[in-house]
Amino acid sequence: MTAYLAKRLIIAALTLVLASMVVFAVMEVLPGDPARLMLGLNASADQVELLRNQMGLNAPLVLRYLHWAGGLLSLDFGRSYTYSVPVIDLVRERIAVSVPLALIALALSTIIAIPVGVFSASRQGRAGDTLAMGAAQIGVAVPNFWFALMLIYLFAVWLRLVPAGGFPGWGAGVWTALKSLILPAVALALPQAAILGRVARSALIEVLNEDYIRTARAKGLPYRAVLWRHALRNAMIPVLTILGLQFAFLLAGTIIIENVFYLPGLGRLIFQAITQRDLIVVESIVMLLVAAVILINLLVDFSYAIVDPRLRGRQ
Amino acid sequence: MTMRIDLPEETLAGVLAKAFGNRSFLIGLVITLLILAIALVSFVWTPYDVTRLVIADKAQAPSWAHWFGTDHFGRDILSMVVVGARNSIAVALVAVGIGMGIGVPLGALAAARGGLADEALMRVNDVVFAFPALLSAIMITAIFGPGAVNAIIAIGIFNIPVFARVARAGALAIWPREFILAARAAGKGMTRITVEHILPNIATLLLVQGTIQFALGILAEAGLSYVGLGAQPPMPSWGRMLFDAQTRMVIAPWMAIFPGMAIVITVLGLNLLGDGIADILDPKSRRRR
């Protein structure tokens, strides 16, 4: 198993390095001079040149990449061109919104999807299954930001149960803060739950046809125990794979959903940075999200090893 | 000759009979054809001109004159939804074309060559997969500015590794089969085998993946347009319409309801169609459903 884990780890590290090169290269080819942007149009050419030197913009490409990448590793992303504060300070506040939102959505979607998948698989072809999978089929087709708009209309405009948008900050109390994350999290979670529920169902049905399930039933284990313990565990691999992929979708989804609910997260920040051409902020956020996706996929690979004993023995 | 042995013994009539007995396929096909037809008709006729602003008619609720109501400029929402279908379909279709056109040859090549070529492809795939479609769209937009074409490129790039993976996995399953061995014994080269035997045998897989990516492309395009990175006004697009609707939810909720329904129905139709094709052409998948 060590060999398996080591290989996954190396691949993840390699992917991260390649991805950082892509991001760096993309930002390199962009028009616009950061020094000029910071100093404004009235600055003299000498002043701009001085700042360029200070910022290390005149150094050779490879050196600049190494400097930038080295900074990333020590969480030093450089300074924002427009706000003149370290990017990490901007990012830190926003992460406190985006990450909890993505995690709540992920948890919510899992909590909904697994029981639905089990329910449907154990009633395959019957009315309950057809109904649940019909709902899932529609859920997959619903864009989360439209669903968010509908939720706002129903729960915030009409029923006035939760705020329609904005975020009071965690300082306002955990419950108050959580309350403004409920609708965004539900909007993100339900379409994902529909996908996950379908995967869980088909994985379970596959497993339920296996001989060892019949053996477990034959030796007198109750159906429930077989379903939840034996079958579900063996159906976890495809479910985990989709969960990992979904985290990437959720992170991307938060970028859009934050704009629906006016939440001050990474998504709002990245769009502000794009309009202000604050490229170092764009670069940093993209890199952070990419790193998060790679990390999650690595964790999924590791969790295979825990779930699937065959991988533990493999060299 | 021998190379036909492994192919499923399906007659066209048999496949058609199965197709017409498959509920997902039928519903999906009807919805998809309907949306396509609506998009085509919109080129020659729409209930109202979508570029004409009639301020006197602004934000009207659905009525006999305007079935889906009007927006804040007095434009007919039904007409805009119909014209918006063109944009969604075009973007998603071209993005699938990019993904297939580049991804499938790459995946087939990796499967045929194996070794270093395969490993290299998979690693590059990993890198592209690390960028959620929206992120690559954001970067592309940061370079070239927003617009429908850049949305196509962004979604297309995301589709490449998807098709490369499907093609590779499908091809890897075909290569060890006997009829491939026979073809090699007959002296056919790698390229010829791939074109003549591998691709026809993975066409079903690609078709199913194609409908899935088509549906995902429509969702992605709507998302990009919604945040202002996709189609630009005055070109009506479903995502853009939802963006316009957002701040007017209280006074004109129909502005949000109908474009969203259009997205849901289109994506639903494509997904059902994909499921149906998979069911009909792959006997194994039927057992699972």
Coordinates of C-alpha atoms in Angstrom, one line a residue:
Chain A
M1 CA 0.0 0.0 0.0
T2 CA 2.9 2.4 0.7
A3 CA 3.9 2.1 -2.9
Y4 CA 0.3 3.0 -4.0
L5 CA 0.2 6.0 -1.6
A6 CA 3.7 7.2 -2.6
K7 CA 2.7 7.0 -6.3
R8 CA -0.5 9.0 -5.7
L9 CA 1.5 11.6 -3.6
I10 CA 4.1 12.0 -6.3
I11 CA 1.4 12.4 -9.0
A12 CA -0.4 15.0 -6.9
A13 CA 2.8 17.0 -6.3
L14 CA 3.6 16.8 -10.0
T15 CA 0.1 17.9 -11.0
L16 CA 0.4 20.9 -8.6
V17 CA 3.7 22.0 -10.1
L18 CA 2.5 21.7 -13.6
A19 CA -0.8 23.5 -12.7
S20 CA 1.2 26.3 -11.1
M21 CA 3.3 26.6 -14.3
V22 CA 0.1 26.9 -16.3
V23 CA -1.3 29.6 -14.1
F24 CA 2.0 31.5 -14.1
A25 CA 2.3 31.3 -17.9
V26 CA -1.3 32.5 -18.4
M27 CA -0.7 35.5 -16.1
E28 CA 2.6 36.2 -17.9
V29 CA 1.1 36.6 -21.3
L30 CA -1.6 39.0 -20.0
P31 CA -1.3 42.5 -21.2
G32 CA -0.9 45.2 -18.6
D33 CA 2.0 46.3 -16.4
P34 CA 1.3 45.8 -12.6
A35 CA 3.8 48.6 -11.7
R36 CA 2.0 51.0 -14.1
L37 CA -1.3 49.9 -12.6
M38 CA -0.2 50.5 -9.0
L39 CA 1.4 53.9 -9.7
G40 CA -1.4 55.3 -12.0
L41 CA -1.3 56.9 -15.4
N42 CA 0.6 60.0 -14.2
A43 CA 3.7 58.2 -13.0
S44 CA 6.9 58.8 -14.9
A45 CA 8.6 56.1 -16.8
D46 CA 11.5 56.2 -14.3
Q47 CA 9.2 55.7 -11.4
V48 CA 7.5 52.7 -13.1
E49 CA 10.9 51.2 -13.9
L50 CA 12.0 51.6 -10.3
L51 CA 9.0 49.9 -9.0
R52 CA 9.3 47.2 -11.6
N53 CA 12.8 46.5 -10.3
Q54 CA 11.6 46.5 -6.7
M55 CA 8.8 44.1 -7.5
G56 CA 11.3 41.9 -9.3
L57 CA 9.4 42.2 -12.6
N58 CA 12.6 42.6 -14.6
A59 CA 14.1 39.4 -13.4
P60 CA 14.4 36.5 -15.9
L61 CA 11.2 34.4 -16.3
V62 CA 12.5 31.3 -14.5
L63 CA 13.6 33.3 -11.5
R64 CA 10.3 35.0 -11.3
Y65 CA 8.4 31.7 -11.4
L66 CA 10.6 30.2 -8.7
H67 CA 10.2 33.3 -6.6
W68 CA 6.4 33.3 -7.0
A69 CA 6.1 29.5 -6.5
G70 CA 8.4 29.7 -3.5
G71 CA 6.2 32.4 -2.1
L72 CA 3.1 30.2 -2.5
L73 CA 4.7 27.5 -0.5
S74 CA 5.2 29.9 2.5
L75 CA 1.7 31.4 1.9
D76 CA 3.3 34.6 0.7
F77 CA 1.2 35.4 -2.4
G78 CA 2.6 38.9 -2.9
R79 CA 0.7 42.2 -2.5
S80 CA -2.6 43.2 -4.1
Y81 CA -2.1 45.8 -6.9
T82 CA -5.2 47.7 -6.1
Y83 CA -5.5 47.4 -2.3
S84 CA -1.7 47.4 -1.6
V85 CA -2.1 44.8 1.2
P86 CA -0.7 41.3 1.2
V87 CA -3.0 39.0 -0.9
I88 CA -3.0 36.5 1.9
D89 CA -4.9 39.0 4.2
L90 CA -7.5 39.5 1.6
V91 CA -7.8 35.8 1.0
R92 CA -7.9 34.7 4.6
E93 CA -11.1 36.6 5.3
R94 CA -12.8 35.2 2.3
I95 CA -11.8 31.6 2.9
A96 CA -13.7 31.9 6.2
V97 CA -16.8 32.2 4.1
S98 CA -16.1 30.0 1.1
V99 CA -14.7 26.9 2.8
P100 CA -17.4 26.5 5.4
L101 CA -20.0 27.1 2.7
A102 CA -18.5 24.3 0.5
L103 CA -18.1 22.0 3.4
I104 CA -21.7 22.5 4.6
A105 CA -22.9 21.9 1.1
L106 CA -20.8 18.7 0.7
A107 CA -22.0 17.4 4.1
L108 CA -25.6 18.2 3.2
S109 CA -25.4 16.6 -0.2
T110 CA -23.9 13.4 1.3
I111 CA -26.5 13.3 4.1
I112 CA -29.3 13.5 1.5
A113 CA -27.8 11.3 -1.2
I114 CA -26.6 8.2 0.6
P115 CA -30.0 7.4 2.3
V116 CA -31.8 8.2 -1.0
G117 CA -29.4 5.9 -2.9
V118 CA -29.9 3.1 -0.3
F119 CA -33.6 3.6 -0.3
S120 CA -33.8 3.4 -4.1
A121 CA -31.4 0.5 -4.5
S122 CA -33.3 -1.6 -2.0
R123 CA -36.6 -0.9 -3.8
Q124 CA -35.3 -1.2 -7.3
G125 CA -38.0 -0.8 -9.9
R126 CA -40.8 -0.1 -7.5
A127 CA -42.7 3.2 -7.2
G128 CA -40.5 4.7 -4.5
D129 CA -37.4 4.1 -6.6
T130 CA -39.0 5.5 -9.7
L131 CA -40.1 8.6 -7.8
A132 CA -36.8 9.2 -6.1
M133 CA -34.8 8.7 -9.3
G134 CA -37.2 10.9 -11.3
A135 CA -36.6 13.6 -8.8
A136 CA -32.8 13.0 -9.0
Q137 CA -33.0 13.2 -12.8
I138 CA -34.6 16.6 -12.5
G139 CA -32.2 17.7 -9.8
V140 CA -29.2 16.9 -12.0
A141 CA -30.6 19.3 -14.6
V142 CA -31.2 22.2 -12.3
P143 CA -28.5 24.9 -12.4
N144 CA -27.5 25.7 -8.8
F145 CA -27.7 29.5 -9.3
W146 CA -31.2 29.4 -10.7
F147 CA -32.2 27.1 -7.8
A148 CA -30.7 29.7 -5.5
L149 CA -32.8 32.4 -7.1
M150 CA -35.9 30.3 -6.6
L151 CA -35.0 29.6 -3.0
I152 CA -34.4 33.3 -2.3
Y153 CA -37.8 34.1 -3.8
L154 CA -39.5 31.4 -1.7
F155 CA -37.8 31.6 1.7
A156 CA -36.4 35.2 1.8
V157 CA -38.9 37.3 -0.3
W158 CA -42.1 35.4 0.4
L159 CA -41.8 33.6 3.7
R160 CA -39.1 35.9 5.1
L161 CA -37.4 33.1 7.1
V162 CA -33.8 33.8 6.2
P163 CA -31.9 36.8 4.8
A164 CA -31.9 37.1 1.0
G165 CA -28.2 37.7 0.9
G166 CA -25.2 39.3 2.6
F167 CA -23.1 37.9 5.4
P168 CA -22.9 39.4 8.9
G169 CA -19.5 37.9 9.6
W170 CA -18.6 35.2 12.1
G171 CA -18.2 37.9 14.7
A172 CA -22.0 38.4 14.7
G173 CA -22.4 35.0 16.3
V174 CA -22.2 31.5 14.8
W175 CA -25.9 31.0 14.4
T176 CA -26.5 34.4 12.8
A177 CA -23.6 33.7 10.4
L178 CA -24.8 30.2 9.7
K179 CA -28.3 31.4 9.0
S180 CA -27.1 33.4 6.0
L181 CA -25.2 30.3 4.7
I182 CA -28.2 28.0 4.8
L183 CA -29.8 28.9 1.5
P184 CA -26.5 29.1 -0.4
A185 CA -25.5 25.7 1.0
V186 CA -28.9 24.1 0.1
A187 CA -28.7 25.6 -3.4
L188 CA -25.3 24.1 -3.9
A189 CA -26.0 20.8 -2.2
L190 CA -29.3 19.7 -3.9
P191 CA -28.1 19.4 -7.5
Q192 CA -25.0 17.6 -6.3
A193 CA -27.0 15.3 -4.0
A194 CA -29.0 14.3 -7.1
I195 CA -25.9 13.2 -8.9
L196 CA -24.5 11.5 -5.8
G197 CA -27.7 9.7 -5.1
R198 CA -27.8 8.2 -8.6
V199 CA -24.2 7.0 -8.3
A200 CA -24.9 5.5 -4.9
R201 CA -27.9 3.7 -6.2
S202 CA -26.3 2.2 -9.2
A203 CA -23.1 1.2 -7.2
L204 CA -25.3 -0.4 -4.6
I205 CA -27.4 -2.3 -7.1
E206 CA -24.2 -3.6 -8.7
V207 CA -23.0 -4.8 -5.3
L208 CA -26.3 -6.3 -4.2
N209 CA -26.1 -8.7 -7.1
E210 CA -22.8 -10.1 -5.8
D211 CA -22.5 -13.6 -4.4
Y212 CA -21.2 -12.5 -1.1
I213 CA -24.3 -10.6 -0.4
R214 CA -26.4 -13.7 -1.0
T215 CA -24.0 -15.5 1.3
A216 CA -24.5 -12.9 4.0
R217 CA -28.3 -13.2 3.6
A218 CA -28.1 -16.9 3.6
K219 CA -26.2 -17.1 6.9
G220 CA -29.2 -15.3 8.4
L221 CA -28.0 -11.6 8.6
P222 CA -31.0 -9.3 8.5
Y223 CA -31.4 -7.4 5.2
R224 CA -30.8 -4.0 6.9
A225 CA -27.4 -5.1 8.2
V226 CA -26.4 -6.5 4.9
L227 CA -27.5 -3.4 3.0
W228 CA -25.9 -0.8 5.3
R229 CA -22.8 -2.6 6.4
H230 CA -21.8 -5.1 3.7
A231 CA -23.2 -3.6 0.5
L232 CA -22.8 0.1 1.3
R233 CA -19.1 -0.3 2.2
N234 CA -18.4 -2.1 -1.1
A235 CA -20.3 0.5 -3.0
M236 CA -18.2 3.3 -1.5
I237 CA -15.5 3.5 -4.2
P238 CA -17.6 5.0 -6.9
V239 CA -19.3 7.2 -4.3
L240 CA -16.0 8.5 -3.0
T241 CA -14.8 9.2 -6.5
I242 CA -17.8 11.3 -7.2
L243 CA -17.5 13.0 -3.8
G244 CA -14.0 14.1 -4.7
L245 CA -15.0 15.4 -8.1
Q246 CA -18.0 17.1 -6.5
F247 CA -15.8 19.1 -4.2
A248 CA -14.2 20.6 -7.2
F249 CA -17.6 21.4 -8.6
L250 CA -18.7 22.8 -5.2
L251 CA -15.7 25.1 -5.0
A252 CA -16.4 26.4 -8.5
G253 CA -20.1 26.5 -7.6
T254 CA -19.4 28.7 -4.6
I255 CA -17.8 31.2 -6.9
I256 CA -21.2 31.6 -8.7
I257 CA -23.4 31.1 -5.6
E258 CA -21.5 33.8 -3.6
N259 CA -22.5 36.2 -6.4
V260 CA -26.1 35.3 -6.1
F261 CA -26.2 35.8 -2.3
Y262 CA -23.6 38.7 -2.1
L263 CA -21.4 36.6 0.2
P264 CA -18.0 38.1 0.7
G265 CA -16.1 34.9 -0.3
L266 CA -13.4 34.0 -2.7
G267 CA -15.8 34.1 -5.6
R268 CA -16.7 37.7 -5.0
L269 CA -13.1 38.6 -4.6
I270 CA -12.0 36.9 -7.8
F271 CA -14.6 38.8 -9.9
Q272 CA -13.7 42.1 -8.2
A273 CA -10.1 41.4 -8.9
I274 CA -10.8 40.6 -12.6
T275 CA -12.7 43.9 -13.1
Q276 CA -9.9 45.8 -11.4
R277 CA -7.2 43.8 -13.3
D278 CA -5.7 42.9 -9.9
L279 CA -4.1 39.9 -11.5
I280 CA -2.0 38.7 -8.6
V281 CA -5.2 38.2 -6.6
V282 CA -6.8 36.3 -9.5
E283 CA -3.7 34.2 -9.8
S284 CA -3.5 33.5 -6.1
I285 CA -7.2 32.5 -5.8
V286 CA -7.0 30.2 -8.9
M287 CA -3.9 28.6 -7.5
L288 CA -5.5 28.1 -4.1
L289 CA -8.6 26.5 -5.6
V290 CA -6.6 24.3 -7.9
A291 CA -4.4 23.2 -4.9
A292 CA -7.6 22.4 -3.0
V293 CA -8.9 20.2 -5.8
I294 CA -5.7 18.3 -6.1
L295 CA -5.5 17.8 -2.4
I296 CA -9.1 16.5 -2.2
N297 CA -8.4 14.1 -5.0
L298 CA -5.3 12.9 -3.2
L299 CA -7.4 12.4 -0.1
V300 CA -9.9 10.4 -2.2
D301 CA -7.1 8.2 -3.4
F302 CA -6.0 7.6 0.2
S303 CA -9.5 6.8 1.3
Y304 CA -9.7 4.1 -1.4
A305 CA -6.9 2.4 0.5
I306 CA -8.9 2.5 3.7
V307 CA -12.2 1.4 2.1
D308 CA -10.7 -1.3 -0.2
P309 CA -8.6 -3.8 1.6
R310 CA -7.3 -5.2 -1.7
L311 CA -5.3 -2.0 -2.1
R312 CA -3.7 -2.4 1.3
G313 CA -2.1 -5.7 0.3
R314 CA -1.0 -4.5 -3.1
Q315 CA 2.6 -3.4 -3.7
Chain B
M1 CA -14.7 -12.4 -41.0
T2 CA -13.3 -13.2 -37.5
M3 CA -13.3 -9.6 -36.6
R4 CA -17.1 -9.5 -36.6
I5 CA -17.5 -12.3 -34.0
D6 CA -17.1 -10.1 -31.0
L7 CA -19.5 -7.5 -32.1
P8 CA -23.0 -7.8 -30.6
E9 CA -25.4 -9.4 -32.9
E10 CA -27.7 -6.5 -33.3
T11 CA -29.9 -5.8 -36.3
L12 CA -31.1 -2.3 -37.0
A13 CA -34.7 -3.4 -36.5
G14 CA -33.8 -4.9 -33.1
V15 CA -32.2 -1.7 -31.9
L16 CA -35.1 0.4 -33.1
A17 CA -37.6 -1.9 -31.4
K18 CA -35.6 -1.5 -28.2
A19 CA -35.4 2.3 -28.7
F20 CA -39.1 2.6 -29.0
G21 CA -39.6 0.5 -25.9
N22 CA -37.3 2.7 -23.8
R23 CA -39.0 5.4 -21.9
S24 CA -35.9 7.5 -21.1
F25 CA -34.9 7.5 -24.7
L26 CA -38.3 8.5 -26.1
I27 CA -38.9 11.3 -23.7
G28 CA -35.3 12.5 -24.1
L29 CA -35.5 12.4 -27.9
V30 CA -38.8 14.3 -28.0
I31 CA -37.6 17.0 -25.7
T32 CA -34.3 17.4 -27.5
L33 CA -35.8 17.5 -30.9
L34 CA -38.4 20.0 -29.7
I35 CA -35.7 22.3 -28.3
L36 CA -33.7 22.0 -31.5
A37 CA -36.7 22.7 -33.6
I38 CA -37.6 25.8 -31.5
A39 CA -34.0 27.0 -31.8
L40 CA -34.1 26.6 -35.6
V41 CA -37.5 28.3 -35.9
S42 CA -36.2 31.2 -34.0
F43 CA -34.0 32.0 -37.0
V44 CA -37.0 32.8 -39.2
W45 CA -39.7 33.7 -36.7
T46 CA -40.1 34.8 -33.1
P47 CA -43.3 36.1 -31.4
Y48 CA -41.6 39.5 -30.9
D49 CA -38.4 41.2 -32.0
V50 CA -35.9 40.6 -29.1
T51 CA -33.9 43.7 -29.9
R52 CA -36.8 46.1 -29.8
L53 CA -37.2 47.8 -26.4
V54 CA -40.8 48.8 -25.5
I55 CA -40.4 50.7 -22.3
A56 CA -44.2 51.1 -22.0
D57 CA -44.5 47.3 -21.8
K58 CA -41.8 46.8 -19.2
A59 CA -42.0 44.1 -16.5
Q60 CA -45.4 42.8 -17.5
A61 CA -46.7 39.7 -15.9
P62 CA -47.4 36.7 -18.2
S63 CA -50.5 37.3 -20.4
W64 CA -52.0 36.2 -23.7
A65 CA -49.9 38.8 -25.5
H66 CA -46.7 37.9 -23.7
W67 CA -47.0 34.2 -22.5
F68 CA -43.8 34.5 -20.4
G69 CA -44.2 38.2 -19.5
T70 CA -41.8 40.9 -20.4
D71 CA -38.5 42.1 -18.9
H72 CA -37.3 45.4 -17.6
F73 CA -36.9 46.8 -21.1
G74 CA -40.3 45.5 -22.2
R75 CA -38.8 42.7 -24.3
D76 CA -40.9 39.6 -24.7
I77 CA -39.4 36.8 -22.5
L78 CA -40.7 34.0 -24.6
S79 CA -38.9 35.3 -27.6
M80 CA -35.8 35.8 -25.7
V81 CA -35.9 32.3 -24.3
V82 CA -36.4 30.9 -27.8
V83 CA -33.5 32.9 -29.2
G84 CA -31.4 32.1 -26.2
A85 CA -31.7 28.4 -27.0
R86 CA -29.6 29.1 -30.1
N87 CA -26.7 30.4 -28.0
S88 CA -26.8 27.6 -25.5
I89 CA -27.0 24.9 -28.1
A90 CA -24.2 26.4 -30.2
V91 CA -21.8 26.9 -27.3
A92 CA -22.4 23.5 -25.9
L93 CA -22.3 21.7 -29.2
V94 CA -19.0 23.3 -30.4
A95 CA -17.5 22.7 -26.9
V96 CA -18.4 19.0 -27.3
G97 CA -16.8 19.1 -30.8
I98 CA -13.6 20.5 -29.4
G99 CA -13.5 18.0 -26.6
M100 CA -14.2 15.1 -29.0
G101 CA -12.0 16.3 -31.8
I102 CA -8.9 16.6 -29.6
G103 CA -9.7 14.3 -26.7
V104 CA -10.6 11.2 -28.6
P105 CA -7.5 11.0 -30.8
L106 CA -5.4 11.6 -27.8
G107 CA -7.1 8.9 -25.7
A108 CA -7.0 6.4 -28.6
L109 CA -3.3 7.2 -29.2
A110 CA -2.5 6.7 -25.5
A111 CA -4.3 3.3 -25.5
A112 CA -2.6 2.2 -28.7
R113 CA 0.9 3.2 -27.7
G114 CA 0.8 2.7 -24.0
G115 CA 4.0 3.3 -22.0
L116 CA 5.4 6.8 -21.9
A117 CA 2.8 8.4 -24.2
D118 CA 0.0 7.0 -22.1
E119 CA 1.6 8.1 -18.8
A120 CA 2.2 11.6 -20.2
L121 CA -1.4 12.0 -21.4
M122 CA -2.8 10.9 -18.1
R123 CA -0.6 13.4 -16.2
V124 CA -1.6 16.3 -18.5
N125 CA -5.2 15.1 -18.0
D126 CA -4.7 15.4 -14.2
V127 CA -3.6 18.9 -14.6
V128 CA -6.5 20.0 -16.8
F129 CA -8.9 18.2 -14.4
A130 CA -7.5 20.2 -11.5
F131 CA -9.0 23.3 -13.1
P132 CA -12.8 23.3 -12.7
A133 CA -14.4 24.6 -16.0
L134 CA -15.3 27.8 -14.3
L135 CA -11.8 28.5 -13.2
S136 CA -10.3 28.0 -16.7
A137 CA -13.1 30.2 -18.1
I138 CA -12.1 32.9 -15.6
M139 CA -8.5 32.7 -16.7
I140 CA -9.4 32.7 -20.3
T141 CA -11.7 35.6 -19.8
A142 CA -9.0 37.4 -17.9
I143 CA -6.8 37.1 -21.1
F144 CA -9.2 37.6 -23.9
G145 CA -12.2 39.3 -22.3
P146 CA -15.7 37.9 -21.9
G147 CA -17.7 36.6 -24.8
A148 CA -19.5 33.6 -26.3
V149 CA -16.4 32.4 -28.2
N150 CA -14.3 32.4 -25.0
A151 CA -17.0 30.5 -23.2
I152 CA -16.8 27.9 -25.9
I153 CA -13.0 27.6 -25.6
A154 CA -13.2 27.3 -21.8
I155 CA -15.8 24.6 -21.8
G156 CA -14.2 22.9 -24.8
I157 CA -10.8 22.7 -23.0
F158 CA -12.5 21.2 -20.0
N159 CA -14.1 18.6 -22.3
I160 CA -10.8 17.4 -23.8
P161 CA -9.6 15.3 -20.8
V162 CA -13.1 13.9 -20.3
F163 CA -13.2 12.5 -23.8
A164 CA -9.5 11.5 -23.7
R165 CA -10.3 9.4 -20.6
V166 CA -13.4 7.8 -22.0
A167 CA -11.7 7.0 -25.3
R168 CA -8.6 5.6 -23.6
A169 CA -10.6 3.4 -21.2
G170 CA -12.9 2.2 -24.0
A171 CA -10.0 1.5 -26.3
L172 CA -8.0 -0.3 -23.6
A173 CA -10.9 -2.7 -23.2
I174 CA -11.0 -3.4 -27.0
W175 CA -7.3 -3.9 -27.7
P176 CA -6.9 -7.3 -26.0
R177 CA -9.9 -8.8 -27.9
E178 CA -9.4 -11.5 -30.5
F179 CA -10.6 -9.6 -33.5
I180 CA -7.9 -7.0 -32.9
L181 CA -5.4 -9.8 -32.8
A182 CA -6.8 -11.0 -36.1
A183 CA -6.5 -7.6 -37.6
R184 CA -2.9 -7.3 -36.4
A185 CA -2.1 -10.7 -37.8
A186 CA -3.6 -9.5 -41.1
G187 CA -0.9 -6.9 -41.1
K188 CA -2.9 -3.8 -40.2
G189 CA -1.1 -1.0 -38.5
M190 CA -1.9 0.7 -35.3
T191 CA -3.6 3.7 -36.9
R192 CA -5.7 1.6 -39.2
I193 CA -6.8 -0.7 -36.4
T194 CA -7.7 2.3 -34.3
V195 CA -9.8 3.9 -37.1
E196 CA -11.4 0.7 -38.5
H197 CA -11.9 -1.3 -35.3
I198 CA -11.4 0.6 -32.1
L199 CA -13.3 3.8 -32.9
P200 CA -16.5 2.0 -34.2
N201 CA -16.5 -0.1 -31.1
I202 CA -16.2 2.8 -28.7
A203 CA -18.6 5.0 -30.7
T204 CA -21.5 4.2 -28.3
L205 CA -19.5 5.2 -25.3
L206 CA -18.5 8.4 -27.0
L207 CA -22.1 9.2 -28.0
V208 CA -23.3 8.7 -24.4
Q209 CA -20.5 10.8 -23.1
G210 CA -21.2 13.4 -25.8
T211 CA -24.8 13.9 -24.7
I212 CA -23.7 14.1 -21.0
Q213 CA -21.1 16.8 -21.9
F214 CA -23.6 18.5 -24.1
A215 CA -25.9 18.8 -21.1
L216 CA -23.1 19.9 -18.8
G217 CA -22.0 22.4 -21.4
I218 CA -25.4 24.0 -21.4
L219 CA -25.3 24.3 -17.6
A220 CA -21.7 25.7 -17.8
E221 CA -22.6 28.2 -20.5
A222 CA -25.6 29.4 -18.4
G223 CA -23.3 29.8 -15.4
L224 CA -20.7 31.7 -17.3
S225 CA -23.2 34.0 -18.9
Y226 CA -24.8 34.5 -15.5
V227 CA -21.6 35.9 -14.0
G228 CA -21.0 38.0 -17.1
L229 CA -18.2 35.8 -18.7
G230 CA -20.4 34.4 -21.5
A231 CA -22.6 35.8 -24.2
Q232 CA -22.7 39.6 -24.1
P233 CA -25.9 41.7 -24.5
P234 CA -27.8 42.3 -26.7
M235 CA -27.5 38.6 -27.7
P236 CA -30.1 36.9 -25.5
S237 CA -28.8 34.0 -23.4
W238 CA -30.4 32.1 -20.6
G239 CA -27.7 32.8 -18.1
R240 CA -27.6 36.5 -18.8
M241 CA -31.4 36.7 -18.5
L242 CA -31.2 35.1 -15.0
F243 CA -28.6 37.7 -14.1
D244 CA -30.9 40.5 -15.2
A245 CA -33.8 38.9 -13.3
Q246 CA -31.9 38.6 -10.0
T247 CA -32.3 42.2 -8.8
R248 CA -35.9 42.3 -10.0
M249 CA -37.1 39.1 -8.4
V250 CA -39.6 40.9 -6.2
I251 CA -41.3 42.8 -8.9
A252 CA -40.9 40.4 -11.9
P253 CA -40.3 36.8 -10.7
W254 CA -41.3 35.5 -14.2
M255 CA -38.1 37.0 -15.5
A256 CA -36.2 34.4 -13.5
I257 CA -38.7 31.5 -13.7
F258 CA -38.9 30.9 -17.5
P259 CA -35.2 31.0 -18.6
G260 CA -34.4 28.7 -15.7
M261 CA -37.1 26.3 -16.8
A262 CA -35.7 26.3 -20.3
I263 CA -32.3 25.3 -18.9
V264 CA -33.8 22.5 -16.8
I265 CA -35.9 21.1 -19.6
T266 CA -33.1 21.1 -22.1
V267 CA -30.6 19.5 -19.8
L268 CA -33.2 17.0 -18.6
G269 CA -34.0 16.0 -22.2
L270 CA -30.3 15.5 -23.1
N271 CA -29.7 13.5 -19.9
L272 CA -32.7 11.3 -20.6
L273 CA -31.5 10.8 -24.1
G274 CA -28.0 9.9 -23.0
D275 CA -29.4 7.4 -20.4
G276 CA -31.7 5.9 -23.0
I277 CA -28.9 5.4 -25.6
A278 CA -26.7 3.8 -23.0
D279 CA -29.6 1.5 -22.0
I280 CA -30.4 0.5 -25.6
L281 CA -26.9 -0.1 -26.8
D282 CA -25.2 -1.5 -23.8
P283 CA -27.0 -4.6 -22.4
K284 CA -24.9 -4.5 -19.3
S285 CA -26.2 -1.1 -18.2
R286 CA -29.8 -2.3 -18.3
R287 CA -29.2 -4.7 -15.5
R288 CA -28.2 -1.8 -13.3
R289 CA -31.2 0.3 -13.9

